[in-house]
Structure formats: structure tokens, C-alpha cells
Amino acid sequence: MPRYGMVIDLDRCTGCQACAVACKVENNVPFSSPELALEGRTIAWMQVLPFYEGEFPEARTRFMPALCNHCEIPPCVTICPTSATYLSEETGIVAQIYPRCIGCRYCAVACPYTVKFFNWFKPKWPEPMVAGLNPDVSVRPKSVIEKCTFCSHRVVKARERADGEKRKLKDGDYQTACQEVCPAKAITFGDLDDPESRVAALSKSPRAFRFGEDLGTEPKVYYLREGEWDVERER
Amino acid sequence: MGRAVFLLIAVAFLGAFLYLNVLPRFSPQPRAQPMRFSHKAHFEESTCEGCHVYVMEHGAAGTPTLENCLDCHDGLQSEKAEDQKEEEKLVVYEEEEREIPWAPFPRLASHVFFSHRRHAAVSEIECATCHEDIAESLTLPGNPPYEFTMKWCLACHEEQEASTDCVACHR
Amino acid sequence: MDITRRGFLSVSGAAAGLLLVPSEIKELLRAVADHKYQWPGPGIESWTNSVCQLCPGGCGIRVRLLDGWPVSVRGIPGHPVNKGGLCPKGEAGLQALYDPDRIRRPMKRAGERGTSAWTEISWDEAIALVAERLGALRAEGRPESVAVIGGQYRGLMKALWQRFLDAYGSPNYISMAMGCDTSDTVLWLTQGVRGHVGYDLENTNYVLNFGVSLLEGSWSPVWQIRCFADLKQGRPGRRARVVQVDTRFSMTAAKADEWLPIRQGTDGALALGIAHVLLRDGLVDTDFLRDHAFGLEDWVDGSGRSHEGFRTMVLRDYPPASVAALTGVPEQKIVRVAREFGETRPAIAMGDRGVSRYPNGLYARWAIHCLNALVGNLEQPGGVLTPPEIPFTPLPPLPEDGDSERGRAKARIDGAGTADAPLAASAIHRVPEAIRSGRPYPVEAVFLYHANPLFSLPAALGMREALARVPFVVSFSPYLDESTEAADLVLPDHIFLERWQDDPTPRNIGFPVLGIRQPVREPLYDTRATSEVLFTLAKALGEPVASALPWKGMETFLKERVRGVYESGRGELAPAVAVRGRKPSAEEDAPSSPPEDFDAFWRQLLERGAWWEPQYRYKDWPRTLQTPSGRFEFYSQNLKARLGDLKPHLDRTGETASSASPGATEDLPYLPHHASLGKVASREEYPLVLNVFRPLAFTGGSTANMPYLIEIAGKGVSVPWESWVEINPETARGMGIRDRDRVWVESAVGKLNVMARLLPGTPPEVANLPYGFGHEAGGRWAKGTGANPNDLLGATSMTVTGASVYPVTRVRIYKG
């Protein structure tokens, strides 16, 4: 069984936020409004967070794309009373099944990465914007939790295609929307257990680290540090 | 005591009112189809994908467009007068330059996703496995002819060792 | 029907019992739980390639359609510009198509100007109205009184407008550019080439970048971002160094290896300081300079007069210590960076509208370009290139007509090409005054194409009042923006996904590339491509305009032009890359065979998304050095010849030259130097220098109607749906301002209210404001979000060229 994971190269990333927008377009994430944004109710499965360091003229700003880490030991799954969120054995994706969600928001509290979002409002797409919604993904109703799914609808499509061509799924068949759009090619995605995959090689780079490693959640999203490195196996 | 009886009667009246006046409004109305279409007659001449042209390529099977129909119906071919009357409708649509107004059934719930290509082309499942004996029908159904439930889907998925992961169908 | 969790639950809960209850109850439950956003069924998927036009970047896009409706925009994997990537604008592109506030059919003003009361009319009526006006003006012998104001758009559309005006008899095609084409001017001065500067960013080892916003607002963001990432991690064992000279701690500065903060308008001085070190320490390419340079050393002309060369001037006037005092960059950093730049091969020194937006911009940009010549990085792999032109079929000659020739021979209303603006193609900042004064002649009609001057120009110029005096204003905008609201007639264009257009080499890119924008679906509304409107209008106007624009439509016109590309035999089509998500077409499957005829070429061009010419001929000196001397000119003879008969103008700039360099000679105007910035408000009154920057989310004023973009525009500083001003925390404390206070930013010409963000990277004397917010019109999302920094700015002429630029603007900030 594959175990999908992601590696984000922070040295390549330029903080452009194409991933953030691609994610919204792909997953029918509603845009917010000035009022909702002030209340912190903007939904962003993928967002680029800035970190400021130092003072003028030696200041640094770092940009970090943040999304669901798809933990191997996910606190949100343990706490969910209705199994609306679960760890998929087939893919390693932490998935969210909206009709099962009762909107208790325990998972949003349990998540150490704060990447679970509650639908405080009914999504509003004025005509004719509805025509542009992605029909591969549902529009979530009010009062359910949603989050990054590693574009799980795309794994279904990729499998359908591979099966149709009577072959096994290969590295690169299944791409997430954020990976596909990234102009800097900073995002690599694939099966961490496949020794041939690029994502597996990169995740073992000496540049690699994970968010909140000490929490014991075993995230499947790896980051590569910025700076002058020359790692042979990344070539 | 009197009050209880009164309440009971009131509830009964209300119930009767709802049952007789409100509920029927939700009674599934058969949809008016533009013509009496015989699956049986067509199935004798063609295959399923002959008319549902996208069934092997796309998620949707597709309903035949006027152009698809006219590919075969070159002039009136039916023998019986009553069939010819239906066939003439195609000529009228062509003259009026409009598409056939098929009345498709509401599809699955909005959080359920299905692909015809996956089932018919990739897994090579016979259409009749799910669509039963539609190929034998003489008229177009006005109501959905059968109900698909998750339990029913899962039974087959388990038997065929297909994916039973929730995200395979729900997103 | 409201859709709630409860509704969903009731359905899920009742699901088990569904078979037991009557069908009516099932229907009832369905009605309760039914989703408003329900698909009619799985759709039939198709893909169409086109080119994005939300900025001038030229990215190839493939649009996914379900049952004919676009549902997503992605990059074309084999496209030479973006290689499958997109920026947030391109990705959000469908919000431009589906904007609910788009103009849906032609409209005629129904009330007072600017009240936005409209009557919808038919296209026939709309075109008849324009034709009647234009016909009358031409009959009166005043065709020159018609002006077209054109914004930032792409390709041959400009040639079409120009041709329309030429045939009609007006010289007045005016571009909205503010200091944007200075790089082109510098290329002409130093190399004698009319074209754009390109950079071989893929292959360089060192980038000395003077304020080019590679990761935000510059010309082709996706290409730049991709190259930037590859400079760091794309080439095993080889990592380029990027040094960003910038007045703001921008995204580019943050991601660069080193940031050199610099005072506004002193980039030219820094470049000359670096040139000083290169020349002093002998870090120059002596072979190149010996064989291909002019004006580096002192020289004697044909009449025996001696002239000062670049070397003498730089060594005398720009020692690092005085440059450090002027620019604020420490002396040892100047020396170190100069040595790095001189010792690393290949290296690129780049600059663009960031440095040339100020009055001394021409010389600053020129000084930067000279650095490349000094170290011999012109026309080298990894250096600065001059992309060849795309071999389009030339347009047929214009029909001869006396009235038209007389009209277009008249002076332009903006003075471009005259002593007022001798080197500028356009000088938009002079237009309001020309309209007000009626000199050189009254303006009777203004056409706005891709232009929103009421938002994009400094408010202090008074464009609003000027436009109100023009008797007939026509806008071609698809959105009801500020300027369109002030028009008499609106002929709404398609948006880019609905029309035919070409998209040639974006600026900064070193290889020629051509994309074809094709409609991905039928237009949503009763709008019409402006190209088609021009063709119809030409017919309605009759001769000579009709036979000048004889084409049936834009597709025919484009095919005719592109035939030249095919027949030149140059270049190749973009590689076919198997695209996940669909089967490759037969033509994609057989990519190796060259197209057998033009029709096949055209089909494949649309299919693959681009034609390009990847093999660059380096060191092609006859093509790339076309100056009078046939060399790279540090001392520009082109400029001298151009200004020779315009002495009076030069005298006005003379004082600026002498004040900058005590030992100045009469040769100084023809050499790059640090020229004066003109009058700047006093530091006591206005302690901070205003620095307006462009976030990647906005292309000038034109993408603020897309909610996904408004949402992310301020994400980098954690400000949602709002304008902000960046201030240094120490400075802010001195002014009693705390983080996220509402503050007033006030310049000599205006003030606006924004949120203060105290960012540690902000230079102490600078206030940074984003450009793109602050619309008064343009749809429900653009309107009323944030503030427009143009309210604080003025406009002035660039020294020597006369092009439109901004003066250095100082502001004060206070709570309120």
C-alpha cells in the first residue's frame, strides 16, 4: 500500500502563493470577506506563512507553505467521535468525510498544526461563478470541518487511468493541485514507501525536517531547509 | 382528560392534513420524456456505447445528441406507423435546430462521485450489472427505475476486492 | 434551499430506513438535504490551450472544461515560458471570466457623466454611434483630435490600433506607461537596437539586481520565479548568488542571498560606484572593450574636438566613499559586491522600471547596463541578450490618403517626439494639461483600451477633470471600472479566455517566443473583441480606413501574420509533453515530424501552445550592435544626434548635470551619470520617503476584482482584504504608532487612511505602500477595498527623454 507524502523545498519556494490559490480553485474552497477575515474565519487548506527574523538591515523573512501534515499518528482522528476524519489505510491520507461530521470542532482543537477549518458560513458563489466549481469535489455545507485532502480525488483518477492502461501507478501519476501549479517546482509529492520515488529520496535529505517533530505525530509533510547545500542524492 | 382528547384529535387532524395535502407535493413526479424511446429496439441494432457515447471515456455516460441519432436515422426507418410518429420528432428537432430535451434523473447526492469509465471500460463490468434490464424496456422510464444504496455498492466492491476507502467515492 | 449539517444528518440517519418509508418521505428528505451547488451529473471533459493575459508574462495555459464550461486553469507543461507552472493570478483566472459584475452588452450613458446610469444598446447602434462621431470629425478635417489611450496589453493589437489611427489620420496613440520602457531606450542608446533587453537567467552564476521585482511585479513572474528557484537548487553543484539592491525589503530581497538597502533614486550612483571599482581594479573584459566598445576612453571626434570618456568620468566622480554617502550602501559592501560581480562569470546586472520610475531614471538604467558591458557579459551564455524579433508577415502598406497623412503629421497631444519629450514614445502625464488647454489642438474623442487612467495615474494630474472636458469618451473595458464609469459609451471587450490574440516574447526573456491566445469557449455575454470592433468600424467609416483594415476577423489577421513565422523556417514548436488527465492527441503523439504545411503548423501551434526559438546566436555583433560606431556606446552618439537640434531642452537639464559632478563637461549628458532627482519635499515636513510596490496578486489596477487574489495580496504581511503601510518599528515608535493602528499617510498632494504594519525589514526612512487596492468602482470586490497610493503621487518628465515618471515623494504618517 502506498503511503503518500510531500516534500516542500523552502530554498526553491519564493512565497508566491500560487499553491494557496490553486488549492482553493481545485477544492471549491470559498473566498472570505473582510469581515470574516477579521474574525479569522478564512478557509485556506494551503497557505504561505511569513516568519520575520532580525532587524534592519540584517532582517530575514522566511516563507513556509503550511497544510495538513497527514500525520501517521493523527491527533484529530483519535479525537473524532464520529469517524468523520480517519487515516486511510490505502493511501496514508488523513481524509475527511463531510456527511459524517457533526461539527464539534474537537479535531480543530486537537490539531497541533491548526490546519483544520470550520465552515462558519454558507459558501456563496454568485452566478455565474457556480459554473466554474470543480465537479470532482463536493461543496461543503455549513457547520462541517474541512482540510487538505492531498487532492484525494486525483488519486482516484490516477488509478483509473493507470488501470485503464493496464499498468501500475507510477511516480508522478498522482499530483496534487499545489504541486502541479508551483512555478518554482518547490513541491514534490508521491509515495514515501516507494524507494524509486523522488519524494522518498528527498525526505531523507540532510536538509529535511518536519514540523513539530517532537510531538510524535509522524507527519508526512517534509520541508527542506534554505541555504547553501549540495546534496548528492537530490541531484 | 378532555384536553388530552382534544390534543389527540388536533394532532390527528394535523397529521391527516400533512398526509393528504403536504406530503403528496413531494410525491416523485414522473418526468415527461420527449419521446417514447425503446431501449429494446435500439439494443437489437446497436450497443450501449453506440448511443451513450462517452460511457467508455468519461465519468458521464452521456445522453445521445440529435447528431448521434441522425447518424443512423437517415429518413424514416420504422415500419409501424406509431413508431414513425416518434421518429418524426427527430426531423422536427432538426428543422427547429434544437437539441432533444431529454429529462435526465437527478444524479447521486452531491458528496458521492462515480465514474462510468472506471466501471465500464477499466473494470469491464457489464452495463446490466447495475442497470439491470433497461435494455429490455420499451419506453423511457419517468422515474428512476432502481435505487442505488451505499450498501449495495459496497457489497460489490468487497466481492471484487475494489477499494472500500471512503475517499474512493466521497469527497 | 439552505444546506445545513442537520440536513445532512437527517439524510444519513434516515438512510437505513429509507426502504421502509414511502417514496414521498424520501423525496421530502432529499429536498431538505439537497445541495444548492449540485452538479447536473458527471460532465464531459475537454481541454483547450491558450495564453494567460492577467499580466504581460505570456504563460501558456490549458483550460479544463466540463460540458463546455471552464472549471480550472493550469499551465502547459511543455511551454517554454512557464513549464507547467502558474502564478496565483493565472490560477485564479476564472474569476475574471465569471465576475458577476462584468459588463454584458454595449451601453450608452443615460444620465450625467460619472453617475453610472446606463441604457443598454445593440452592437449595431453602438458602432454606428462611434462611426458617426469619427466620420464627422474627419469630414471637418480634424481627425487628429481623436486619441486612443492604451494600457498594458499584448501583441499585435497595438499595431492594429496604430494602423487604425494612421489610416484615420491621428498621431495620438498614447500608452499609459510610467517609466516602463526605459530599458528599451537604453538598448537603443547603447546598442542601437529597437527591442527589449533579455536575460539568460537560466545559465547565469551571479545576479546583481537593481530593484527588479523578480518574484513579484516584474514582466514575466512565472518564468522569473522558475529561473530564480533553479539558480539556487536547479543545477547540481552550482548555485548562483543573487544580490538584490532594493529600497524595500521585498520578496525578492528576502529570498536573495544578500540585500543592499538603498536610498530612492540613487541606483545609478551605486552602479557607477561599482563601475569605478571594476575599472580601478582592472576587473573588466579588456578584449570585449577593445573590440566592441566606444566612449570608454577619452576620444577625439572627426573635427578634432576631444571628448571625455566613461572611464575618466567614473574614476573622477564616483569613488566608493562618495557613492556610499549618496546611496547609503556602506563602502566596503560596494567594493565587495563589485569584486564579486567582476570575478564571477557569467554574471548579470539588471535593472528596470523600479530604478527608472524617477526623473533620473534614464541615466540610472543606462549606468546599470554599462556594468554588463564592462565585464563583457553581453551576448554571452548566462549574460544579457537581445532577443531577435518574431518574423511575422509584415502588414501591407497603408493606402495613400492626403487627409490622413496631414492628420497624422500633426504634433501629438502629449508632445512625444517633440522637444518636450524627445525620446518618449508616449508621455501620458502631459495629456490632462493638453486637454485642459486645448493645445496643440482640442481633443474631441478619447478611446480607452485596456486603460483605466482614473485609477492608474497619479490623482494630482487631474485626469478626472480633463476627461470630463472631452466631448466623447468610449471605453472598451469588460468591467465597469473608474474610467469606464466616466465614459459616454461602453463597447465591452471579451475577457482573455474568449478572444483571439497573439502573445509575443515577454520582456526580460532572452529567446523569442510566441503564444496564440484562442477562445476557450463561446463568450459568456453579448460582448465583442475590440479587434473585431475595429474591423467593423473600419468598414463603417469607409475609405481609406476600410481598405487599411480589410481583414475578416482577428483569427484571419493572426493567421496571415503567423504565416511569416512558418515561412521563415526559424524556431520550433514547444515540445509536446504528455499531459496527465487526458489522452494526448494524434498530433501530440507524433511530435517529431515538422508540420507539412502552414495549416498543420497553425493547428500544432494552437495544440502545443507556443512557437519559440531556443537556439540563440551569441556574439552576433552586426545584429546586436547597430550604433553609429557599430560598438557598445558608453558615450551615446544616437542620443547626441537626437538631441542635437533640441538644444533648448537640454539646457533645462544642464543644471542637474553640473550639480551632480563638479568636473562636468559638456559631454556629460551623453554619458550615464547620477542626475538630479529634481525637487523633493523637505525632510522636516515629510520625514519618510514613499515607496509604492506591486504585490504579485495585482497587475497594476486590473486584477482587484478577483476575490481569491484580494485574499492573498496582504498574506505576506498578515493583512487580509486591506491596504497597509510598512514602517520600521523603531521609526514608528518615535511617531507613537503601534502595530495595526489606523494611520494617515500624507504627501504634499493628498492623504489616505491605511493600517500600519511595523516590519523589522523596513528601512527607517521609508514607508512602503502596495499598489492595486483602493478602487472606487470595478465590481463588488474591487470597490472600497483598501486605498490607492496614486492619491499621494504626482507625475513629472524624465530628464532628457521626457517620458512620464514619478517624482520622489515624501510623506508623513500620523494616527487618526
PDB file of N, CA and C in Angstrom, chain C residues 718-784:
ATOM      1  N   SER C 718       0.484  39.436   6.688  1.00  0.00           N
ATOM      2  CA  SER C 718      -0.665  39.078   7.534  1.00  0.00           C
ATOM      3  C   SER C 718      -1.713  40.185   7.621  1.00  0.00           C
ATOM      4  N   VAL C 719      -2.026  40.783   6.478  1.00  0.00           N
ATOM      5  CA  VAL C 719      -3.114  41.764   6.444  1.00  0.00           C
ATOM      6  C   VAL C 719      -4.136  41.297   5.412  1.00  0.00           C
ATOM      7  N   PRO C 720      -5.312  40.846   5.843  1.00  0.00           N
ATOM      8  CA  PRO C 720      -6.287  40.372   4.879  1.00  0.00           C
ATOM      9  C   PRO C 720      -7.221  41.476   4.376  1.00  0.00           C
ATOM     10  N   TRP C 721      -7.540  41.461   3.087  1.00  0.00           N
ATOM     11  CA  TRP C 721      -8.570  42.335   2.495  1.00  0.00           C
ATOM     12  C   TRP C 721      -8.380  43.800   2.864  1.00  0.00           C
ATOM     13  N   GLU C 722      -7.180  44.310   2.690  1.00  0.00           N
ATOM     14  CA  GLU C 722      -6.927  45.625   3.260  1.00  0.00           C
ATOM     15  C   GLU C 722      -5.598  46.162   2.732  1.00  0.00           C
ATOM     16  N   SER C 723      -5.472  47.480   2.609  1.00  0.00           N
ATOM     17  CA  SER C 723      -4.178  48.092   2.308  1.00  0.00           C
ATOM     18  C   SER C 723      -3.402  48.294   3.599  1.00  0.00           C
ATOM     19  N   TRP C 724      -2.109  48.394   3.478  1.00  0.00           N
ATOM     20  CA  TRP C 724      -1.297  48.625   4.659  1.00  0.00           C
ATOM     21  C   TRP C 724      -0.124  49.510   4.297  1.00  0.00           C
ATOM     22  N   VAL C 725       0.502  50.095   5.314  1.00  0.00           N
ATOM     23  CA  VAL C 725       1.745  50.811   5.083  1.00  0.00           C
ATOM     24  C   VAL C 725       2.804  50.161   5.966  1.00  0.00           C
ATOM     25  N   GLU C 726       3.955  49.842   5.366  1.00  0.00           N
ATOM     26  CA  GLU C 726       5.032  49.190   6.114  1.00  0.00           C
ATOM     27  C   GLU C 726       5.944  50.272   6.688  1.00  0.00           C
ATOM     28  N   ILE C 727       6.156  50.216   7.985  1.00  0.00           N
ATOM     29  CA  ILE C 727       7.031  51.192   8.645  1.00  0.00           C
ATOM     30  C   ILE C 727       8.035  50.431   9.510  1.00  0.00           C
ATOM     31  N   ASN C 728       9.206  50.994   9.633  1.00  0.00           N
ATOM     32  CA  ASN C 728      10.204  50.422  10.525  1.00  0.00           C
ATOM     33  C   ASN C 728       9.715  50.561  11.973  1.00  0.00           C
ATOM     34  N   PRO C 729       9.816  49.501  12.799  1.00  0.00           N
ATOM     35  CA  PRO C 729       9.268  49.553  14.164  1.00  0.00           C
ATOM     36  C   PRO C 729       9.854  50.688  14.997  1.00  0.00           C
ATOM     37  N   GLU C 730      11.172  50.918  14.839  1.00  0.00           N
ATOM     38  CA  GLU C 730      11.837  51.975  15.611  1.00  0.00           C
ATOM     39  C   GLU C 730      11.267  53.346  15.225  1.00  0.00           C
ATOM     40  N   THR C 731      11.171  53.561  13.908  1.00  0.00           N
ATOM     41  CA  THR C 731      10.622  54.816  13.398  1.00  0.00           C
ATOM     42  C   THR C 731       9.197  55.027  13.916  1.00  0.00           C
ATOM     43  N   ALA C 732       8.410  53.945  13.857  1.00  0.00           N
ATOM     44  CA  ALA C 732       7.003  54.037  14.257  1.00  0.00           C
ATOM     45  C   ALA C 732       6.894  54.407  15.731  1.00  0.00           C
ATOM     46  N   ARG C 733       7.743  53.798  16.537  1.00  0.00           N
ATOM     47  CA  ARG C 733       7.719  54.111  17.974  1.00  0.00           C
ATOM     48  C   ARG C 733       7.955  55.603  18.186  1.00  0.00           C
ATOM     49  N   GLY C 734       8.901  56.160  17.429  1.00  0.00           N
ATOM     50  CA  GLY C 734       9.187  57.586  17.529  1.00  0.00           C
ATOM     51  C   GLY C 734       7.979  58.441  17.171  1.00  0.00           C
ATOM     52  N   MET C 735       7.076  57.874  16.339  1.00  0.00           N
ATOM     53  CA  MET C 735       5.904  58.647  15.918  1.00  0.00           C
ATOM     54  C   MET C 735       4.667  58.269  16.737  1.00  0.00           C
ATOM     55  N   GLY C 736       4.865  57.401  17.723  1.00  0.00           N
ATOM     56  CA  GLY C 736       3.747  56.991  18.571  1.00  0.00           C
ATOM     57  C   GLY C 736       2.750  56.080  17.873  1.00  0.00           C
ATOM     58  N   ILE C 737       3.256  55.303  16.902  1.00  0.00           N
ATOM     59  CA  ILE C 737       2.354  54.418  16.152  1.00  0.00           C
ATOM     60  C   ILE C 737       2.627  52.974  16.541  1.00  0.00           C
ATOM     61  N   ARG C 738       1.557  52.236  16.853  1.00  0.00           N
ATOM     62  CA  ARG C 738       1.709  50.826  17.184  1.00  0.00           C
ATOM     63  C   ARG C 738       1.279  49.971  16.000  1.00  0.00           C
ATOM     64  N   ASP C 739       1.685  48.699  16.078  1.00  0.00           N
ATOM     65  CA  ASP C 739       1.357  47.772  15.001  1.00  0.00           C
ATOM     66  C   ASP C 739      -0.162  47.703  14.816  1.00  0.00           C
ATOM     67  N   ARG C 740      -0.600  47.728  13.579  1.00  0.00           N
ATOM     68  CA  ARG C 740      -2.004  47.603  13.178  1.00  0.00           C
ATOM     69  C   ARG C 740      -2.884  48.781  13.597  1.00  0.00           C
ATOM     70  N   ASP C 741      -2.259  49.909  13.933  1.00  0.00           N
ATOM     71  CA  ASP C 741      -3.037  51.139  14.127  1.00  0.00           C
ATOM     72  C   ASP C 741      -3.566  51.621  12.779  1.00  0.00           C
ATOM     73  N   ARG C 742      -4.695  52.315  12.806  1.00  0.00           N
ATOM     74  CA  ARG C 742      -5.120  53.027  11.590  1.00  0.00           C
ATOM     75  C   ARG C 742      -4.321  54.326  11.523  1.00  0.00           C
ATOM     76  N   VAL C 743      -3.707  54.582  10.380  1.00  0.00           N
ATOM     77  CA  VAL C 743      -2.912  55.815  10.284  1.00  0.00           C
ATOM     78  C   VAL C 743      -3.250  56.561   8.999  1.00  0.00           C
ATOM     79  N   TRP C 744      -2.927  57.843   8.999  1.00  0.00           N
ATOM     80  CA  TRP C 744      -2.994  58.642   7.781  1.00  0.00           C
ATOM     81  C   TRP C 744      -1.607  58.719   7.176  1.00  0.00           C
ATOM     82  N   VAL C 745      -1.526  58.498   5.888  1.00  0.00           N
ATOM     83  CA  VAL C 745      -0.275  58.726   5.165  1.00  0.00           C
ATOM     84  C   VAL C 745      -0.526  59.955   4.309  1.00  0.00           C
ATOM     85  N   GLU C 746       0.288  60.987   4.497  1.00  0.00           N
ATOM     86  CA  GLU C 746       0.000  62.248   3.826  1.00  0.00           C
ATOM     87  C   GLU C 746       1.212  62.749   3.064  1.00  0.00           C
ATOM     88  N   SER C 747       1.000  63.070   1.801  1.00  0.00           N
ATOM     89  CA  SER C 747       2.058  63.693   0.998  1.00  0.00           C
ATOM     90  C   SER C 747       1.633  65.121   0.703  1.00  0.00           C
ATOM     91  N   ALA C 748       2.452  65.808  -0.097  1.00  0.00           N
ATOM     92  CA  ALA C 748       2.119  67.198  -0.412  1.00  0.00           C
ATOM     93  C   ALA C 748       0.826  67.287  -1.220  1.00  0.00           C
ATOM     94  N   VAL C 749       0.423  66.182  -1.905  1.00  0.00           N
ATOM     95  CA  VAL C 749      -0.753  66.292  -2.778  1.00  0.00           C
ATOM     96  C   VAL C 749      -1.986  65.554  -2.268  1.00  0.00           C
ATOM     97  N   GLY C 750      -1.856  64.737  -1.239  1.00  0.00           N
ATOM     98  CA  GLY C 750      -3.048  64.030  -0.785  1.00  0.00           C
ATOM     99  C   GLY C 750      -2.757  63.177   0.419  1.00  0.00           C
ATOM    100  N   LYS C 751      -3.824  62.524   0.929  1.00  0.00           N
ATOM    101  CA  LYS C 751      -3.605  61.630   2.064  1.00  0.00           C
ATOM    102  C   LYS C 751      -4.557  60.458   1.982  1.00  0.00           C
ATOM    103  N   LEU C 752      -4.188  59.364   2.633  1.00  0.00           N
ATOM    104  CA  LEU C 752      -5.103  58.226   2.691  1.00  0.00           C
ATOM    105  C   LEU C 752      -4.930  57.463   3.990  1.00  0.00           C
ATOM    106  N   ASN C 753      -5.985  56.721   4.323  1.00  0.00           N
ATOM    107  CA  ASN C 753      -6.067  56.026   5.599  1.00  0.00           C
ATOM    108  C   ASN C 753      -5.829  54.543   5.408  1.00  0.00           C
ATOM    109  N   VAL C 754      -4.803  54.007   6.074  1.00  0.00           N
ATOM    110  CA  VAL C 754      -4.495  52.582   5.941  1.00  0.00           C
ATOM    111  C   VAL C 754      -4.064  52.009   7.280  1.00  0.00           C
ATOM    112  N   MET C 755      -3.829  50.684   7.288  1.00  0.00           N
ATOM    113  CA  MET C 755      -3.356  50.030   8.502  1.00  0.00           C
ATOM    114  C   MET C 755      -1.824  50.072   8.543  1.00  0.00           C
ATOM    115  N   ALA C 756      -1.272  50.387   9.707  1.00  0.00           N
ATOM    116  CA  ALA C 756       0.188  50.409   9.837  1.00  0.00           C
ATOM    117  C   ALA C 756       0.687  49.013  10.171  1.00  0.00           C
ATOM    118  N   ARG C 757       1.707  48.553   9.450  1.00  0.00           N
ATOM    119  CA  ARG C 757       2.367  47.292   9.810  1.00  0.00           C
ATOM    120  C   ARG C 757       3.805  47.615  10.129  1.00  0.00           C
ATOM    121  N   LEU C 758       4.219  47.261  11.325  1.00  0.00           N
ATOM    122  CA  LEU C 758       5.587  47.521  11.755  1.00  0.00           C
ATOM    123  C   LEU C 758       6.430  46.306  11.398  1.00  0.00           C
ATOM    124  N   LEU C 759       7.252  46.441  10.358  1.00  0.00           N
ATOM    125  CA  LEU C 759       8.026  45.299   9.897  1.00  0.00           C
ATOM    126  C   LEU C 759       9.509  45.583  10.087  1.00  0.00           C
ATOM    127  N   PRO C 760      10.210  44.658  10.728  1.00  0.00           N
ATOM    128  CA  PRO C 760      11.610  44.906  11.069  1.00  0.00           C
ATOM    129  C   PRO C 760      12.504  45.103   9.844  1.00  0.00           C
ATOM    130  N   GLY C 761      12.090  44.615   8.677  1.00  0.00           N
ATOM    131  CA  GLY C 761      12.935  44.766   7.491  1.00  0.00           C
ATOM    132  C   GLY C 761      12.798  46.110   6.802  1.00  0.00           C
ATOM    133  N   THR C 762      11.864  46.944   7.242  1.00  0.00           N
ATOM    134  CA  THR C 762      11.644  48.208   6.546  1.00  0.00           C
ATOM    135  C   THR C 762      12.749  49.202   6.884  1.00  0.00           C
ATOM    136  N   PRO C 763      13.357  49.819   5.869  1.00  0.00           N
ATOM    137  CA  PRO C 763      14.375  50.837   6.161  1.00  0.00           C
ATOM    138  C   PRO C 763      13.762  51.976   6.982  1.00  0.00           C
ATOM    139  N   PRO C 764      14.533  52.560   7.893  1.00  0.00           N
ATOM    140  CA  PRO C 764      13.982  53.531   8.849  1.00  0.00           C
ATOM    141  C   PRO C 764      13.333  54.750   8.209  1.00  0.00           C
ATOM    142  N   GLU C 765      13.774  55.135   7.016  1.00  0.00           N
ATOM    143  CA  GLU C 765      13.244  56.377   6.447  1.00  0.00           C
ATOM    144  C   GLU C 765      12.231  56.143   5.343  1.00  0.00           C
ATOM    145  N   VAL C 766      11.704  54.915   5.280  1.00  0.00           N
ATOM    146  CA  VAL C 766      10.858  54.563   4.141  1.00  0.00           C
ATOM    147  C   VAL C 766       9.476  54.129   4.610  1.00  0.00           C
ATOM    148  N   ALA C 767       8.466  54.484   3.827  1.00  0.00           N
ATOM    149  CA  ALA C 767       7.116  53.960   4.039  1.00  0.00           C
ATOM    150  C   ALA C 767       6.709  53.228   2.765  1.00  0.00           C
ATOM    151  N   ASN C 768       6.381  51.940   2.877  1.00  0.00           N
ATOM    152  CA  ASN C 768       6.009  51.142   1.706  1.00  0.00           C
ATOM    153  C   ASN C 768       4.498  50.982   1.618  1.00  0.00           C
ATOM    154  N   LEU C 769       3.947  51.254   0.437  1.00  0.00           N
ATOM    155  CA  LEU C 769       2.503  51.091   0.227  1.00  0.00           C
ATOM    156  C   LEU C 769       2.264  50.190  -0.985  1.00  0.00           C
ATOM    157  N   PRO C 770       1.347  49.215  -0.882  1.00  0.00           N
ATOM    158  CA  PRO C 770       1.059  48.361  -2.041  1.00  0.00           C
ATOM    159  C   PRO C 770       0.142  49.068  -3.041  1.00  0.00           C
ATOM    160  N   TYR C 771       0.362  48.744  -4.323  1.00  0.00           N
ATOM    161  CA  TYR C 771      -0.438  49.329  -5.388  1.00  0.00           C
ATOM    162  C   TYR C 771      -1.414  48.283  -5.931  1.00  0.00           C
ATOM    163  N   GLY C 772      -2.649  48.660  -6.130  1.00  0.00           N
ATOM    164  CA  GLY C 772      -3.642  47.721  -6.672  1.00  0.00           C
ATOM    165  C   GLY C 772      -4.973  47.801  -5.946  1.00  0.00           C
ATOM    166  N   PHE C 773      -4.918  48.154  -4.660  1.00  0.00           N
ATOM    167  CA  PHE C 773      -6.145  48.325  -3.882  1.00  0.00           C
ATOM    168  C   PHE C 773      -6.727  49.722  -4.121  1.00  0.00           C
ATOM    169  N   GLY C 774      -7.894  49.936  -3.540  1.00  0.00           N
ATOM    170  CA  GLY C 774      -8.417  51.293  -3.453  1.00  0.00           C
ATOM    171  C   GLY C 774      -9.258  51.727  -4.633  1.00  0.00           C
ATOM    172  N   HIS C 775     -10.030  50.794  -5.201  1.00  0.00           N
ATOM    173  CA  HIS C 775     -10.881  51.166  -6.322  1.00  0.00           C
ATOM    174  C   HIS C 775     -12.174  51.828  -5.848  1.00  0.00           C
ATOM    175  N   GLU C 776     -12.661  52.727  -6.679  1.00  0.00           N
ATOM    176  CA  GLU C 776     -13.969  53.349  -6.401  1.00  0.00           C
ATOM    177  C   GLU C 776     -15.038  52.700  -7.247  1.00  0.00           C
ATOM    178  N   ALA C 777     -14.631  51.795  -8.109  1.00  0.00           N
ATOM    179  CA  ALA C 777     -15.583  51.107  -8.988  1.00  0.00           C
ATOM    180  C   ALA C 777     -14.935  49.782  -9.377  1.00  0.00           C
ATOM    181  N   GLY C 778     -15.549  49.096 -10.326  1.00  0.00           N
ATOM    182  CA  GLY C 778     -14.922  47.874 -10.811  1.00  0.00           C
ATOM    183  C   GLY C 778     -15.480  46.605 -10.203  1.00  0.00           C
ATOM    184  N   GLY C 779     -16.691  46.688  -9.654  1.00  0.00           N
ATOM    185  CA  GLY C 779     -17.319  45.470  -9.154  1.00  0.00           C
ATOM    186  C   GLY C 779     -17.307  45.379  -7.640  1.00  0.00           C
ATOM    187  N   ARG C 780     -18.070  44.412  -7.135  1.00  0.00           N
ATOM    188  CA  ARG C 780     -18.339  44.345  -5.693  1.00  0.00           C
ATOM    189  C   ARG C 780     -17.094  44.119  -4.839  1.00  0.00           C
ATOM    190  N   TRP C 781     -16.081  43.421  -5.406  1.00  0.00           N
ATOM    191  CA  TRP C 781     -14.912  43.129  -4.568  1.00  0.00           C
ATOM    192  C   TRP C 781     -13.863  44.224  -4.653  1.00  0.00           C
ATOM    193  N   ALA C 782     -13.671  44.767  -5.855  1.00  0.00           N
ATOM    194  CA  ALA C 782     -12.638  45.797  -6.023  1.00  0.00           C
ATOM    195  C   ALA C 782     -13.045  47.069  -5.280  1.00  0.00           C
ATOM    196  N   LYS C 783     -14.310  47.403  -5.389  1.00  0.00           N
ATOM    197  CA  LYS C 783     -14.779  48.691  -4.888  1.00  0.00           C
ATOM    198  C   LYS C 783     -14.669  48.777  -3.365  1.00  0.00           C
ATOM    199  N   GLY C 784     -13.987  49.824  -2.922  1.00  0.00           N
ATOM    200  CA  GLY C 784     -13.965  50.103  -1.485  1.00  0.00           C
ATOM    201  C   GLY C 784     -13.009  49.251  -0.668  1.00  0.00           C
TER     202      GLY C 784
END
